[in-house]
mmCIF file with all atom_site columns, C-alpha atoms in Angstrom:
data_model
loop_
_atom_site.group_PDB
_atom_site.id
_atom_site.type_symbol
_atom_site.label_atom_id
_atom_site.label_alt_id
_atom_site.label_comp_id
_atom_site.label_asym_id
_atom_site.label_entity_id
_atom_site.label_seq_id
_atom_site.pdbx_PDB_ins_code
_atom_site.Cartn_x
_atom_site.Cartn_y
_atom_site.Cartn_z
_atom_site.occupancy
_atom_site.B_iso_or_equiv
_atom_site.pdbx_formal_charge
_atom_site.auth_seq_id
_atom_site.auth_comp_id
_atom_site.auth_asym_id
_atom_site.auth_atom_id
_atom_site.pdbx_PDB_model_num
ATOM 1   C CA . UNK A 1 1   ? -7.185  -23.149 8.156   1.00 88.00 ? 41  UNK A CA 1
ATOM 2   C CA . UNK A 1 2   ? -4.118  -20.756 8.667   1.00 96.00 ? 42  UNK A CA 1
ATOM 3   C CA . UNK A 1 3   ? -1.052  -22.177 7.168   1.00 98.00 ? 43  UNK A CA 1
ATOM 4   C CA . UNK A 1 4   ? 2.501   -21.860 8.173   1.00 98.00 ? 44  UNK A CA 1
ATOM 5   C CA . UNK A 1 5   ? 5.267   -21.143 6.161   1.00 98.00 ? 45  UNK A CA 1
ATOM 6   C CA . UNK A 1 6   ? 8.630   -21.545 7.924   1.00 98.00 ? 46  UNK A CA 1
ATOM 7   C CA . UNK A 1 7   ? 11.718  -19.712 6.288   1.00 97.00 ? 47  UNK A CA 1
ATOM 8   C CA . UNK A 1 8   ? 14.670  -21.631 5.497   1.00 97.00 ? 48  UNK A CA 1
ATOM 9   C CA . UNK A 1 9   ? 16.872  -18.539 5.880   1.00 95.00 ? 49  UNK A CA 1
ATOM 10  C CA . UNK A 1 10  ? 17.039  -19.798 9.893   1.00 94.00 ? 50  UNK A CA 1
ATOM 11  C CA . UNK A 1 11  ? 18.018  -23.341 9.030   1.00 96.00 ? 51  UNK A CA 1
ATOM 12  C CA . UNK A 1 12  ? 21.444  -24.587 9.450   1.00 96.00 ? 52  UNK A CA 1
ATOM 13  C CA . UNK A 1 13  ? 22.918  -24.506 6.285   1.00 95.00 ? 53  UNK A CA 1
ATOM 14  C CA . UNK A 1 14  ? 25.654  -27.749 6.808   1.00 96.00 ? 54  UNK A CA 1
ATOM 15  C CA . UNK A 1 15  ? 22.302  -29.080 7.724   1.00 96.00 ? 55  UNK A CA 1
ATOM 16  C CA . UNK A 1 16  ? 19.522  -27.827 5.482   1.00 97.00 ? 56  UNK A CA 1
ATOM 17  C CA . UNK A 1 17  ? 18.014  -30.872 4.396   1.00 98.00 ? 57  UNK A CA 1
ATOM 18  C CA . UNK A 1 18  ? 18.174  -32.601 8.142   1.00 98.00 ? 58  UNK A CA 1
ATOM 19  C CA . UNK A 1 19  ? 16.696  -29.492 9.171   1.00 98.00 ? 59  UNK A CA 1
ATOM 20  C CA . UNK A 1 20  ? 13.967  -29.777 6.170   1.00 98.00 ? 60  UNK A CA 1
ATOM 21  C CA . UNK A 1 21  ? 13.642  -33.825 7.072   1.00 98.00 ? 61  UNK A CA 1
ATOM 22  C CA . UNK A 1 22  ? 12.276  -32.747 10.717  1.00 98.00 ? 62  UNK A CA 1
ATOM 23  C CA . UNK A 1 23  ? 9.375   -30.877 9.122   1.00 98.00 ? 63  UNK A CA 1
ATOM 24  C CA . UNK A 1 24  ? 8.062   -34.386 7.563   1.00 97.00 ? 64  UNK A CA 1
ATOM 25  C CA . UNK A 1 25  ? 5.078   -36.054 9.119   1.00 97.00 ? 65  UNK A CA 1
ATOM 26  C CA . UNK A 1 26  ? 3.219   -32.411 10.276  1.00 98.00 ? 66  UNK A CA 1
ATOM 27  C CA . UNK A 1 27  ? 0.437   -30.498 9.343   1.00 97.00 ? 67  UNK A CA 1
ATOM 28  C CA . UNK A 1 28  ? 3.062   -28.503 7.012   1.00 98.00 ? 68  UNK A CA 1
ATOM 29  C CA . UNK A 1 29  ? 2.237   -27.586 3.155   1.00 98.00 ? 69  UNK A CA 1
ATOM 30  C CA . UNK A 1 30  ? 4.708   -24.555 2.108   1.00 98.00 ? 70  UNK A CA 1
ATOM 31  C CA . UNK A 1 31  ? 8.338   -23.266 3.216   1.00 98.00 ? 71  UNK A CA 1
ATOM 32  C CA . UNK A 1 32  ? 9.377   -19.759 2.890   1.00 98.00 ? 72  UNK A CA 1
ATOM 33  C CA . UNK A 1 33  ? 12.618  -18.990 0.882   1.00 98.00 ? 73  UNK A CA 1
ATOM 34  C CA . UNK A 1 34  ? 13.931  -15.530 1.416   1.00 96.00 ? 74  UNK A CA 1
ATOM 35  C CA . UNK A 1 35  ? 16.475  -14.666 -1.530  1.00 97.00 ? 75  UNK A CA 1
ATOM 36  C CA . UNK A 1 36  ? 18.578  -11.739 -1.285  1.00 96.00 ? 76  UNK A CA 1
ATOM 37  C CA . UNK A 1 37  ? 21.270  -9.852  -2.872  1.00 96.00 ? 77  UNK A CA 1
ATOM 38  C CA . UNK A 1 38  ? 23.168  -7.380  -0.871  1.00 95.00 ? 78  UNK A CA 1
ATOM 39  C CA . UNK A 1 39  ? 21.912  -4.662  -2.828  1.00 96.00 ? 79  UNK A CA 1
ATOM 40  C CA . UNK A 1 40  ? 18.434  -4.395  -2.155  1.00 96.00 ? 80  UNK A CA 1
ATOM 41  C CA . UNK A 1 41  ? 18.841  -5.066  1.249   1.00 96.00 ? 81  UNK A CA 1
ATOM 42  C CA . UNK A 1 42  ? 22.115  -5.171  3.142   1.00 92.00 ? 82  UNK A CA 1
ATOM 43  C CA . UNK A 1 43  ? 22.584  -9.015  3.100   1.00 93.00 ? 83  UNK A CA 1
ATOM 44  C CA . UNK A 1 44  ? 23.067  -11.794 1.112   1.00 95.00 ? 84  UNK A CA 1
ATOM 45  C CA . UNK A 1 45  ? 21.728  -15.157 1.313   1.00 95.00 ? 85  UNK A CA 1
ATOM 46  C CA . UNK A 1 46  ? 21.345  -18.036 -1.575  1.00 95.00 ? 86  UNK A CA 1
ATOM 47  C CA . UNK A 1 47  ? 20.307  -18.622 -5.110  1.00 94.00 ? 87  UNK A CA 1
ATOM 48  C CA . UNK A 1 48  ? 18.335  -20.665 -7.776  1.00 96.00 ? 88  UNK A CA 1
ATOM 49  C CA . UNK A 1 49  ? 20.739  -23.792 -6.760  1.00 96.00 ? 89  UNK A CA 1
ATOM 50  C CA . UNK A 1 50  ? 19.764  -24.035 -3.295  1.00 97.00 ? 90  UNK A CA 1
ATOM 51  C CA . UNK A 1 51  ? 16.500  -23.951 -4.343  1.00 98.00 ? 91  UNK A CA 1
ATOM 52  C CA . UNK A 1 52  ? 16.730  -26.582 -7.075  1.00 97.00 ? 92  UNK A CA 1
ATOM 53  C CA . UNK A 1 53  ? 18.904  -28.659 -4.905  1.00 97.00 ? 93  UNK A CA 1
ATOM 54  C CA . UNK A 1 54  ? 15.759  -29.203 -2.417  1.00 98.00 ? 94  UNK A CA 1
ATOM 55  C CA . UNK A 1 55  ? 12.982  -29.375 -4.682  1.00 97.00 ? 95  UNK A CA 1
ATOM 56  C CA . UNK A 1 56  ? 13.153  -33.074 -5.637  1.00 93.00 ? 96  UNK A CA 1
ATOM 57  C CA . UNK A 1 57  ? 13.267  -33.996 -1.895  1.00 96.00 ? 97  UNK A CA 1
ATOM 58  C CA . UNK A 1 58  ? 10.482  -31.915 -0.426  1.00 98.00 ? 98  UNK A CA 1
ATOM 59  C CA . UNK A 1 59  ? 6.520   -32.002 -1.656  1.00 97.00 ? 99  UNK A CA 1
ATOM 60  C CA . UNK A 1 60  ? 6.032   -28.504 -0.096  1.00 98.00 ? 100 UNK A CA 1
ATOM 61  C CA . UNK A 1 61  ? 4.727   -25.091 -1.515  1.00 98.00 ? 101 UNK A CA 1
ATOM 62  C CA . UNK A 1 62  ? 7.876   -22.848 -2.077  1.00 98.00 ? 102 UNK A CA 1
ATOM 63  C CA . UNK A 1 63  ? 6.782   -19.790 -1.133  1.00 98.00 ? 103 UNK A CA 1
ATOM 64  C CA . UNK A 1 64  ? 9.525   -17.565 -2.502  1.00 98.00 ? 104 UNK A CA 1
ATOM 65  C CA . UNK A 1 65  ? 10.019  -14.174 -1.504  1.00 98.00 ? 105 UNK A CA 1
ATOM 66  C CA . UNK A 1 66  ? 12.872  -12.060 -3.640  1.00 98.00 ? 106 UNK A CA 1
ATOM 67  C CA . UNK A 1 67  ? 14.596  -9.134  -2.128  1.00 97.00 ? 107 UNK A CA 1
ATOM 68  C CA . UNK A 1 68  ? 16.423  -8.282  -5.159  1.00 97.00 ? 108 UNK A CA 1
ATOM 69  C CA . UNK A 1 69  ? 16.586  -5.517  -7.347  1.00 98.00 ? 109 UNK A CA 1
ATOM 70  C CA . UNK A 1 70  ? 14.986  -5.551  -10.742 1.00 97.00 ? 110 UNK A CA 1
ATOM 71  C CA . UNK A 1 71  ? 13.657  -9.273  -10.265 1.00 98.00 ? 111 UNK A CA 1
ATOM 72  C CA . UNK A 1 72  ? 11.763  -9.342  -13.645 1.00 98.00 ? 112 UNK A CA 1
ATOM 73  C CA . UNK A 1 73  ? 15.420  -10.479 -14.641 1.00 97.00 ? 113 UNK A CA 1
ATOM 74  C CA . UNK A 1 74  ? 15.128  -13.477 -12.883 1.00 98.00 ? 114 UNK A CA 1
ATOM 75  C CA . UNK A 1 75  ? 11.351  -15.062 -12.112 1.00 98.00 ? 115 UNK A CA 1
ATOM 76  C CA . UNK A 1 76  ? 11.875  -17.515 -15.329 1.00 98.00 ? 116 UNK A CA 1
ATOM 77  C CA . UNK A 1 77  ? 15.021  -18.873 -13.346 1.00 98.00 ? 117 UNK A CA 1
ATOM 78  C CA . UNK A 1 78  ? 13.366  -19.337 -9.788  1.00 98.00 ? 118 UNK A CA 1
ATOM 79  C CA . UNK A 1 79  ? 10.391  -20.908 -11.769 1.00 98.00 ? 119 UNK A CA 1
ATOM 80  C CA . UNK A 1 80  ? 12.316  -23.557 -13.114 1.00 98.00 ? 120 UNK A CA 1
ATOM 81  C CA . UNK A 1 81  ? 14.407  -23.806 -9.915  1.00 98.00 ? 121 UNK A CA 1
ATOM 82  C CA . UNK A 1 82  ? 11.163  -24.906 -8.196  1.00 98.00 ? 122 UNK A CA 1
ATOM 83  C CA . UNK A 1 83  ? 9.278   -21.933 -6.843  1.00 98.00 ? 123 UNK A CA 1
ATOM 84  C CA . UNK A 1 84  ? 5.574   -22.161 -6.541  1.00 98.00 ? 124 UNK A CA 1
ATOM 85  C CA . UNK A 1 85  ? 4.991   -18.699 -5.706  1.00 98.00 ? 125 UNK A CA 1
ATOM 86  C CA . UNK A 1 86  ? 7.442   -15.906 -6.307  1.00 98.00 ? 126 UNK A CA 1
ATOM 87  C CA . UNK A 1 87  ? 6.613   -12.723 -3.967  1.00 98.00 ? 127 UNK A CA 1
ATOM 88  C CA . UNK A 1 88  ? 8.691   -9.370  -5.146  1.00 98.00 ? 128 UNK A CA 1
ATOM 89  C CA . UNK A 1 89  ? 8.982   -6.053  -3.548  1.00 98.00 ? 129 UNK A CA 1
ATOM 90  C CA . UNK A 1 90  ? 6.904   -2.803  -4.440  1.00 98.00 ? 130 UNK A CA 1
ATOM 91  C CA . UNK A 1 91  ? 10.384  -0.929  -4.132  1.00 97.00 ? 131 UNK A CA 1
ATOM 92  C CA . UNK A 1 92  ? 12.525  -3.105  -5.883  1.00 97.00 ? 132 UNK A CA 1
ATOM 93  C CA . UNK A 1 93  ? 11.456  -2.210  -9.767  1.00 95.00 ? 133 UNK A CA 1
ATOM 94  C CA . UNK A 1 94  ? 10.031  0.604   -11.798 1.00 94.00 ? 134 UNK A CA 1
ATOM 95  C CA . UNK A 1 95  ? 6.588   -1.226  -13.026 1.00 97.00 ? 135 UNK A CA 1
ATOM 96  C CA . UNK A 1 96  ? 5.687   -3.843  -10.321 1.00 98.00 ? 136 UNK A CA 1
ATOM 97  C CA . UNK A 1 97  ? 2.510   -4.832  -12.586 1.00 98.00 ? 137 UNK A CA 1
ATOM 98  C CA . UNK A 1 98  ? 5.042   -6.202  -15.227 1.00 98.00 ? 138 UNK A CA 1
ATOM 99  C CA . UNK A 1 99  ? 6.969   -8.205  -13.063 1.00 98.00 ? 139 UNK A CA 1
ATOM 100 C CA . UNK A 1 100 ? 3.644   -9.564  -11.675 1.00 98.00 ? 140 UNK A CA 1
ATOM 101 C CA . UNK A 1 101 ? 2.289   -10.075 -15.059 1.00 98.00 ? 141 UNK A CA 1
ATOM 102 C CA . UNK A 1 102 ? 5.354   -11.984 -16.236 1.00 98.00 ? 142 UNK A CA 1
ATOM 103 C CA . UNK A 1 103 ? 5.103   -14.342 -12.786 1.00 98.00 ? 143 UNK A CA 1
ATOM 104 C CA . UNK A 1 104 ? 1.677   -15.227 -13.725 1.00 98.00 ? 144 UNK A CA 1
ATOM 105 C CA . UNK A 1 105 ? 2.599   -16.229 -17.147 1.00 98.00 ? 145 UNK A CA 1
ATOM 106 C CA . UNK A 1 106 ? 4.679   -18.790 -16.232 1.00 98.00 ? 146 UNK A CA 1
ATOM 107 C CA . UNK A 1 107 ? 1.845   -20.608 -14.304 1.00 98.00 ? 147 UNK A CA 1
ATOM 108 C CA . UNK A 1 108 ? 2.968   -19.857 -10.914 1.00 98.00 ? 148 UNK A CA 1
ATOM 109 C CA . UNK A 1 109 ? 1.618   -17.717 -7.832  1.00 98.00 ? 149 UNK A CA 1
ATOM 110 C CA . UNK A 1 110 ? 2.602   -13.988 -7.852  1.00 98.00 ? 150 UNK A CA 1
ATOM 111 C CA . UNK A 1 111 ? 2.683   -11.596 -4.395  1.00 98.00 ? 151 UNK A CA 1
ATOM 112 C CA . UNK A 1 112 ? 3.561   -8.427  -3.232  1.00 98.00 ? 152 UNK A CA 1
ATOM 113 C CA . UNK A 1 113 ? 4.992   -6.857  -0.125  1.00 98.00 ? 153 UNK A CA 1
ATOM 114 C CA . UNK A 1 114 ? 6.687   -3.661  0.667   1.00 97.00 ? 154 UNK A CA 1
ATOM 115 C CA . UNK A 1 115 ? 8.793   -2.500  3.159   1.00 96.00 ? 155 UNK A CA 1
ATOM 116 C CA . UNK A 1 116 ? 7.523   -1.572  6.819   1.00 95.00 ? 156 UNK A CA 1
ATOM 117 C CA . UNK A 1 117 ? 7.908   2.195   6.071   1.00 94.00 ? 157 UNK A CA 1
ATOM 118 C CA . UNK A 1 118 ? 6.056   2.076   2.408   1.00 96.00 ? 158 UNK A CA 1
ATOM 119 C CA . UNK A 1 119 ? 2.634   3.611   2.524   1.00 96.00 ? 159 UNK A CA 1
ATOM 120 C CA . UNK A 1 120 ? -0.117  0.607   2.223   1.00 97.00 ? 160 UNK A CA 1
ATOM 121 C CA . UNK A 1 121 ? -1.631  2.660   -0.436  1.00 97.00 ? 161 UNK A CA 1
ATOM 122 C CA . UNK A 1 122 ? 1.025   2.188   -2.832  1.00 97.00 ? 162 UNK A CA 1
ATOM 123 C CA . UNK A 1 123 ? 0.175   -1.399  -3.293  1.00 98.00 ? 163 UNK A CA 1
ATOM 124 C CA . UNK A 1 124 ? -3.760  -1.613  -2.987  1.00 98.00 ? 164 UNK A CA 1
ATOM 125 C CA . UNK A 1 125 ? -4.342  -1.198  -6.658  1.00 97.00 ? 165 UNK A CA 1
ATOM 126 C CA . UNK A 1 126 ? -2.177  -4.255  -7.340  1.00 98.00 ? 166 UNK A CA 1
ATOM 127 C CA . UNK A 1 127 ? -4.197  -6.523  -4.980  1.00 98.00 ? 167 UNK A CA 1
ATOM 128 C CA . UNK A 1 128 ? -6.371  -7.792  -7.868  1.00 98.00 ? 168 UNK A CA 1
ATOM 129 C CA . UNK A 1 129 ? -3.877  -8.928  -9.494  1.00 98.00 ? 169 UNK A CA 1
ATOM 130 C CA . UNK A 1 130 ? -1.789  -11.110 -6.976  1.00 98.00 ? 170 UNK A CA 1
ATOM 131 C CA . UNK A 1 131 ? -2.388  -14.535 -5.016  1.00 98.00 ? 171 UNK A CA 1
ATOM 132 C CA . UNK A 1 132 ? -0.769  -12.999 -2.038  1.00 98.00 ? 172 UNK A CA 1
ATOM 133 C CA . UNK A 1 133 ? 0.254   -10.061 -0.073  1.00 98.00 ? 173 UNK A CA 1
ATOM 134 C CA . UNK A 1 134 ? 3.021   -10.100 2.201   1.00 98.00 ? 174 UNK A CA 1
ATOM 135 C CA . UNK A 1 135 ? 3.012   -7.722  5.606   1.00 98.00 ? 175 UNK A CA 1
ATOM 136 C CA . UNK A 1 136 ? 6.839   -7.190  6.313   1.00 97.00 ? 176 UNK A CA 1
ATOM 137 C CA . UNK A 1 137 ? 6.674   -6.969  10.554  1.00 96.00 ? 177 UNK A CA 1
ATOM 138 C CA . UNK A 1 138 ? 10.509  -6.532  10.571  1.00 94.00 ? 178 UNK A CA 1
ATOM 139 C CA . UNK A 1 139 ? 13.181  -4.537  8.262   1.00 91.00 ? 179 UNK A CA 1
ATOM 140 C CA . UNK A 1 140 ? 13.488  -6.523  5.247   1.00 90.00 ? 180 UNK A CA 1
ATOM 141 C CA . UNK A 1 141 ? 17.088  -8.523  5.290   1.00 79.00 ? 181 UNK A CA 1
ATOM 142 C CA . UNK A 1 142 ? 17.721  -10.303 8.270   1.00 69.00 ? 182 UNK A CA 1
ATOM 143 C CA . UNK A 1 143 ? 16.172  -12.924 10.362  1.00 65.00 ? 183 UNK A CA 1
ATOM 144 C CA . UNK A 1 144 ? 15.841  -12.677 13.920  1.00 66.00 ? 184 UNK A CA 1
ATOM 145 C CA . UNK A 1 145 ? 14.303  -9.101  14.439  1.00 75.00 ? 185 UNK A CA 1
ATOM 146 C CA . UNK A 1 146 ? 11.569  -8.187  17.026  1.00 86.00 ? 186 UNK A CA 1
ATOM 147 C CA . UNK A 1 147 ? 7.943   -7.996  15.880  1.00 93.00 ? 187 UNK A CA 1
ATOM 148 C CA . UNK A 1 148 ? 7.144   -4.320  14.494  1.00 94.00 ? 188 UNK A CA 1
ATOM 149 C CA . UNK A 1 149 ? 3.538   -3.813  16.496  1.00 95.00 ? 189 UNK A CA 1
ATOM 150 C CA . UNK A 1 150 ? 2.109   -1.565  13.972  1.00 95.00 ? 190 UNK A CA 1
ATOM 151 C CA . UNK A 1 151 ? 1.996   -4.249  11.599  1.00 96.00 ? 191 UNK A CA 1
ATOM 152 C CA . UNK A 1 152 ? -1.162  -5.464  13.116  1.00 97.00 ? 192 UNK A CA 1
ATOM 153 C CA . UNK A 1 153 ? -2.818  -2.404  11.898  1.00 97.00 ? 193 UNK A CA 1
ATOM 154 C CA . UNK A 1 154 ? -1.595  -3.041  8.160   1.00 97.00 ? 194 UNK A CA 1
ATOM 155 C CA . UNK A 1 155 ? -3.187  -6.699  8.376   1.00 98.00 ? 195 UNK A CA 1
ATOM 156 C CA . UNK A 1 156 ? -6.300  -5.092  9.912   1.00 98.00 ? 196 UNK A CA 1
ATOM 157 C CA . UNK A 1 157 ? -6.262  -2.503  7.107   1.00 98.00 ? 197 UNK A CA 1
ATOM 158 C CA . UNK A 1 158 ? -5.526  -5.469  4.275   1.00 98.00 ? 198 UNK A CA 1
ATOM 159 C CA . UNK A 1 159 ? -8.118  -7.156  5.386   1.00 98.00 ? 199 UNK A CA 1
ATOM 160 C CA . UNK A 1 160 ? -10.823 -4.837  5.475   1.00 98.00 ? 200 UNK A CA 1
ATOM 161 C CA . UNK A 1 161 ? -9.912  -3.831  1.885   1.00 98.00 ? 201 UNK A CA 1
ATOM 162 C CA . UNK A 1 162 ? -9.704  -7.430  0.440   1.00 98.00 ? 202 UNK A CA 1
ATOM 163 C CA . UNK A 1 163 ? -12.938 -8.401  2.109   1.00 97.00 ? 203 UNK A CA 1
ATOM 164 C CA . UNK A 1 164 ? -14.674 -5.111  0.850   1.00 97.00 ? 204 UNK A CA 1
ATOM 165 C CA . UNK A 1 165 ? -13.600 -5.571  -2.594  1.00 98.00 ? 205 UNK A CA 1
ATOM 166 C CA . UNK A 1 166 ? -14.213 -9.280  -2.823  1.00 98.00 ? 206 UNK A CA 1
ATOM 167 C CA . UNK A 1 167 ? -10.455 -9.995  -3.784  1.00 98.00 ? 207 UNK A CA 1
ATOM 168 C CA . UNK A 1 168 ? -9.081  -13.302 -3.389  1.00 95.00 ? 208 UNK A CA 1
ATOM 169 C CA . UNK A 1 169 ? -5.081  -13.159 -2.407  1.00 97.00 ? 209 UNK A CA 1
ATOM 170 C CA . UNK A 1 170 ? -4.286  -14.348 0.720   1.00 98.00 ? 210 UNK A CA 1
ATOM 171 C CA . UNK A 1 171 ? -2.345  -12.033 3.617   1.00 98.00 ? 211 UNK A CA 1
ATOM 172 C CA . UNK A 1 172 ? 0.818   -13.395 4.931   1.00 98.00 ? 212 UNK A CA 1
ATOM 173 C CA . UNK A 1 173 ? 3.110   -11.948 7.332   1.00 98.00 ? 213 UNK A CA 1
ATOM 174 C CA . UNK A 1 174 ? 6.773   -12.400 8.013   1.00 96.00 ? 214 UNK A CA 1
ATOM 175 C CA . UNK A 1 175 ? 8.921   -10.918 10.859  1.00 93.00 ? 215 UNK A CA 1
ATOM 176 C CA . UNK A 1 176 ? 9.095   -11.801 14.390  1.00 93.00 ? 216 UNK A CA 1
ATOM 177 C CA . UNK A 1 177 ? 6.349   -14.189 14.513  1.00 95.00 ? 217 UNK A CA 1
ATOM 178 C CA . UNK A 1 178 ? 6.713   -16.613 17.346  1.00 96.00 ? 218 UNK A CA 1
ATOM 179 C CA . UNK A 1 179 ? 3.994   -19.050 19.159  1.00 97.00 ? 219 UNK A CA 1
ATOM 180 C CA . UNK A 1 180 ? 3.607   -16.406 21.746  1.00 96.00 ? 220 UNK A CA 1
ATOM 181 C CA . UNK A 1 181 ? 2.249   -13.548 19.472  1.00 97.00 ? 221 UNK A CA 1
ATOM 182 C CA . UNK A 1 182 ? 0.949   -15.521 16.349  1.00 97.00 ? 222 UNK A CA 1
ATOM 183 C CA . UNK A 1 183 ? -2.778  -15.692 17.971  1.00 97.00 ? 223 UNK A CA 1
ATOM 184 C CA . UNK A 1 184 ? -2.823  -11.467 17.653  1.00 96.00 ? 224 UNK A CA 1
ATOM 185 C CA . UNK A 1 185 ? -1.981  -11.493 13.920  1.00 97.00 ? 225 UNK A CA 1
ATOM 186 C CA . UNK A 1 186 ? -4.560  -14.593 13.274  1.00 97.00 ? 226 UNK A CA 1
ATOM 187 C CA . UNK A 1 187 ? -6.916  -12.231 15.008  1.00 97.00 ? 227 UNK A CA 1
ATOM 188 C CA . UNK A 1 188 ? -5.810  -9.203  12.700  1.00 97.00 ? 228 UNK A CA 1
ATOM 189 C CA . UNK A 1 189 ? -6.527  -11.341 9.611   1.00 97.00 ? 229 UNK A CA 1
ATOM 190 C CA . UNK A 1 190 ? -3.444  -13.010 8.683   1.00 98.00 ? 230 UNK A CA 1
ATOM 191 C CA . UNK A 1 191 ? -3.961  -16.209 6.453   1.00 97.00 ? 231 UNK A CA 1
ATOM 192 C CA . UNK A 1 192 ? -0.525  -17.553 5.900   1.00 98.00 ? 232 UNK A CA 1
ATOM 193 C CA . UNK A 1 193 ? 2.439   -16.848 8.850   1.00 98.00 ? 233 UNK A CA 1
ATOM 194 C CA . UNK A 1 194 ? 5.821   -16.838 7.922   1.00 97.00 ? 234 UNK A CA 1
ATOM 195 C CA . UNK A 1 195 ? 8.706   -18.081 11.033  1.00 96.00 ? 235 UNK A CA 1
ATOM 196 C CA . UNK A 1 196 ? 12.065  -18.697 10.980  1.00 94.00 ? 236 UNK A CA 1
ATOM 197 C CA . UNK A 1 197 ? 14.014  -18.887 14.039  1.00 93.00 ? 237 UNK A CA 1
ATOM 198 C CA . UNK A 1 198 ? 11.355  -20.113 16.168  1.00 96.00 ? 238 UNK A CA 1
ATOM 199 C CA . UNK A 1 199 ? 10.954  -22.695 14.141  1.00 97.00 ? 239 UNK A CA 1
ATOM 200 C CA . UNK A 1 200 ? 14.151  -23.890 12.858  1.00 97.00 ? 240 UNK A CA 1
ATOM 201 C CA . UNK A 1 201 ? 16.022  -22.366 15.888  1.00 95.00 ? 241 UNK A CA 1
ATOM 202 C CA . UNK A 1 202 ? 14.478  -24.596 18.142  1.00 96.00 ? 242 UNK A CA 1
ATOM 203 C CA . UNK A 1 203 ? 16.136  -28.101 19.007  1.00 95.00 ? 243 UNK A CA 1
ATOM 204 C CA . UNK A 1 204 ? 12.336  -30.248 18.217  1.00 97.00 ? 244 UNK A CA 1
ATOM 205 C CA . UNK A 1 205 ? 11.470  -28.837 15.098  1.00 98.00 ? 245 UNK A CA 1
ATOM 206 C CA . UNK A 1 206 ? 8.590   -30.768 14.252  1.00 98.00 ? 246 UNK A CA 1
ATOM 207 C CA . UNK A 1 207 ? 7.054   -30.495 17.798  1.00 98.00 ? 247 UNK A CA 1
ATOM 208 C CA . UNK A 1 208 ? 7.704   -26.615 16.958  1.00 98.00 ? 248 UNK A CA 1
ATOM 209 C CA . UNK A 1 209 ? 5.578   -26.672 14.197  1.00 98.00 ? 249 UNK A CA 1
ATOM 210 C CA . UNK A 1 210 ? 2.704   -28.731 15.743  1.00 98.00 ? 250 UNK A CA 1
ATOM 211 C CA . UNK A 1 211 ? 2.519   -25.859 18.316  1.00 98.00 ? 251 UNK A CA 1
ATOM 212 C CA . UNK A 1 212 ? 1.848   -23.769 15.606  1.00 98.00 ? 252 UNK A CA 1
ATOM 213 C CA . UNK A 1 213 ? -0.977  -26.020 14.151  1.00 97.00 ? 253 UNK A CA 1
ATOM 214 C CA . UNK A 1 214 ? -2.418  -26.348 17.453  1.00 97.00 ? 254 UNK A CA 1
ATOM 215 C CA . UNK A 1 215 ? -2.636  -22.593 17.928  1.00 97.00 ? 255 UNK A CA 1
ATOM 216 C CA . UNK A 1 216 ? -4.358  -22.263 14.181  1.00 97.00 ? 256 UNK A CA 1
ATOM 217 C CA . UNK A 1 217 ? -6.705  -24.942 15.159  1.00 95.00 ? 257 UNK A CA 1
ATOM 218 C CA . UNK A 1 218 ? -8.211  -22.913 18.102  1.00 92.00 ? 258 UNK A CA 1
ATOM 219 C CA . UNK A 1 219 ? -8.212  -20.020 15.965  1.00 89.00 ? 259 UNK A CA 1
ATOM 220 C CA . UNK A 1 220 ? -9.897  -20.602 12.580  1.00 84.00 ? 260 UNK A CA 1
ATOM 221 C CA . UNK A 1 221 ? -10.434 -18.095 9.980   1.00 75.00 ? 261 UNK A CA 1
#
């Protein structure tokens, strides 16, 4: 089944654990953690302590997306804080493969992503090395943006490439996803769906998660 990865970037940070408590007793298995440094993207989010503080209270797979420069400096600390997967940007370092190998050496999953304007061909040789490829369907750095429709073509191309080459990496999408458009990204070939404001921006967080899984059940992989 398709999996949902709600982005805690859209939580009310004065009530972060309260928001996360509202995700309990649902089919949810993972949460998405967006880390921004104010350099790679023009915004700053949070770091190790937030991840560590919520780790013990939440039995989820921590899907951590690093929007930071030179991420190899910090992957060990993100692993120690509780990350189960670390996804890096192709554009954020000189040798993404070295970073991927470092992440994998820590015994956790590695992912690769890229900006919407970066050519998809840049990361194709890396897909055999990673556990997930993340399609950014908005410009990285801010929540609440509108979905970039051309992202569907990227998903289809990735699905075709991974299937033809018998690759096991998951295809994830992040940006502008709502219950009103999630069906088309699943049909394009996505395995994992990141959604922020359409979940944590709702009054009934639990009910909204359940709506997503109802859609997933009607659209199996």
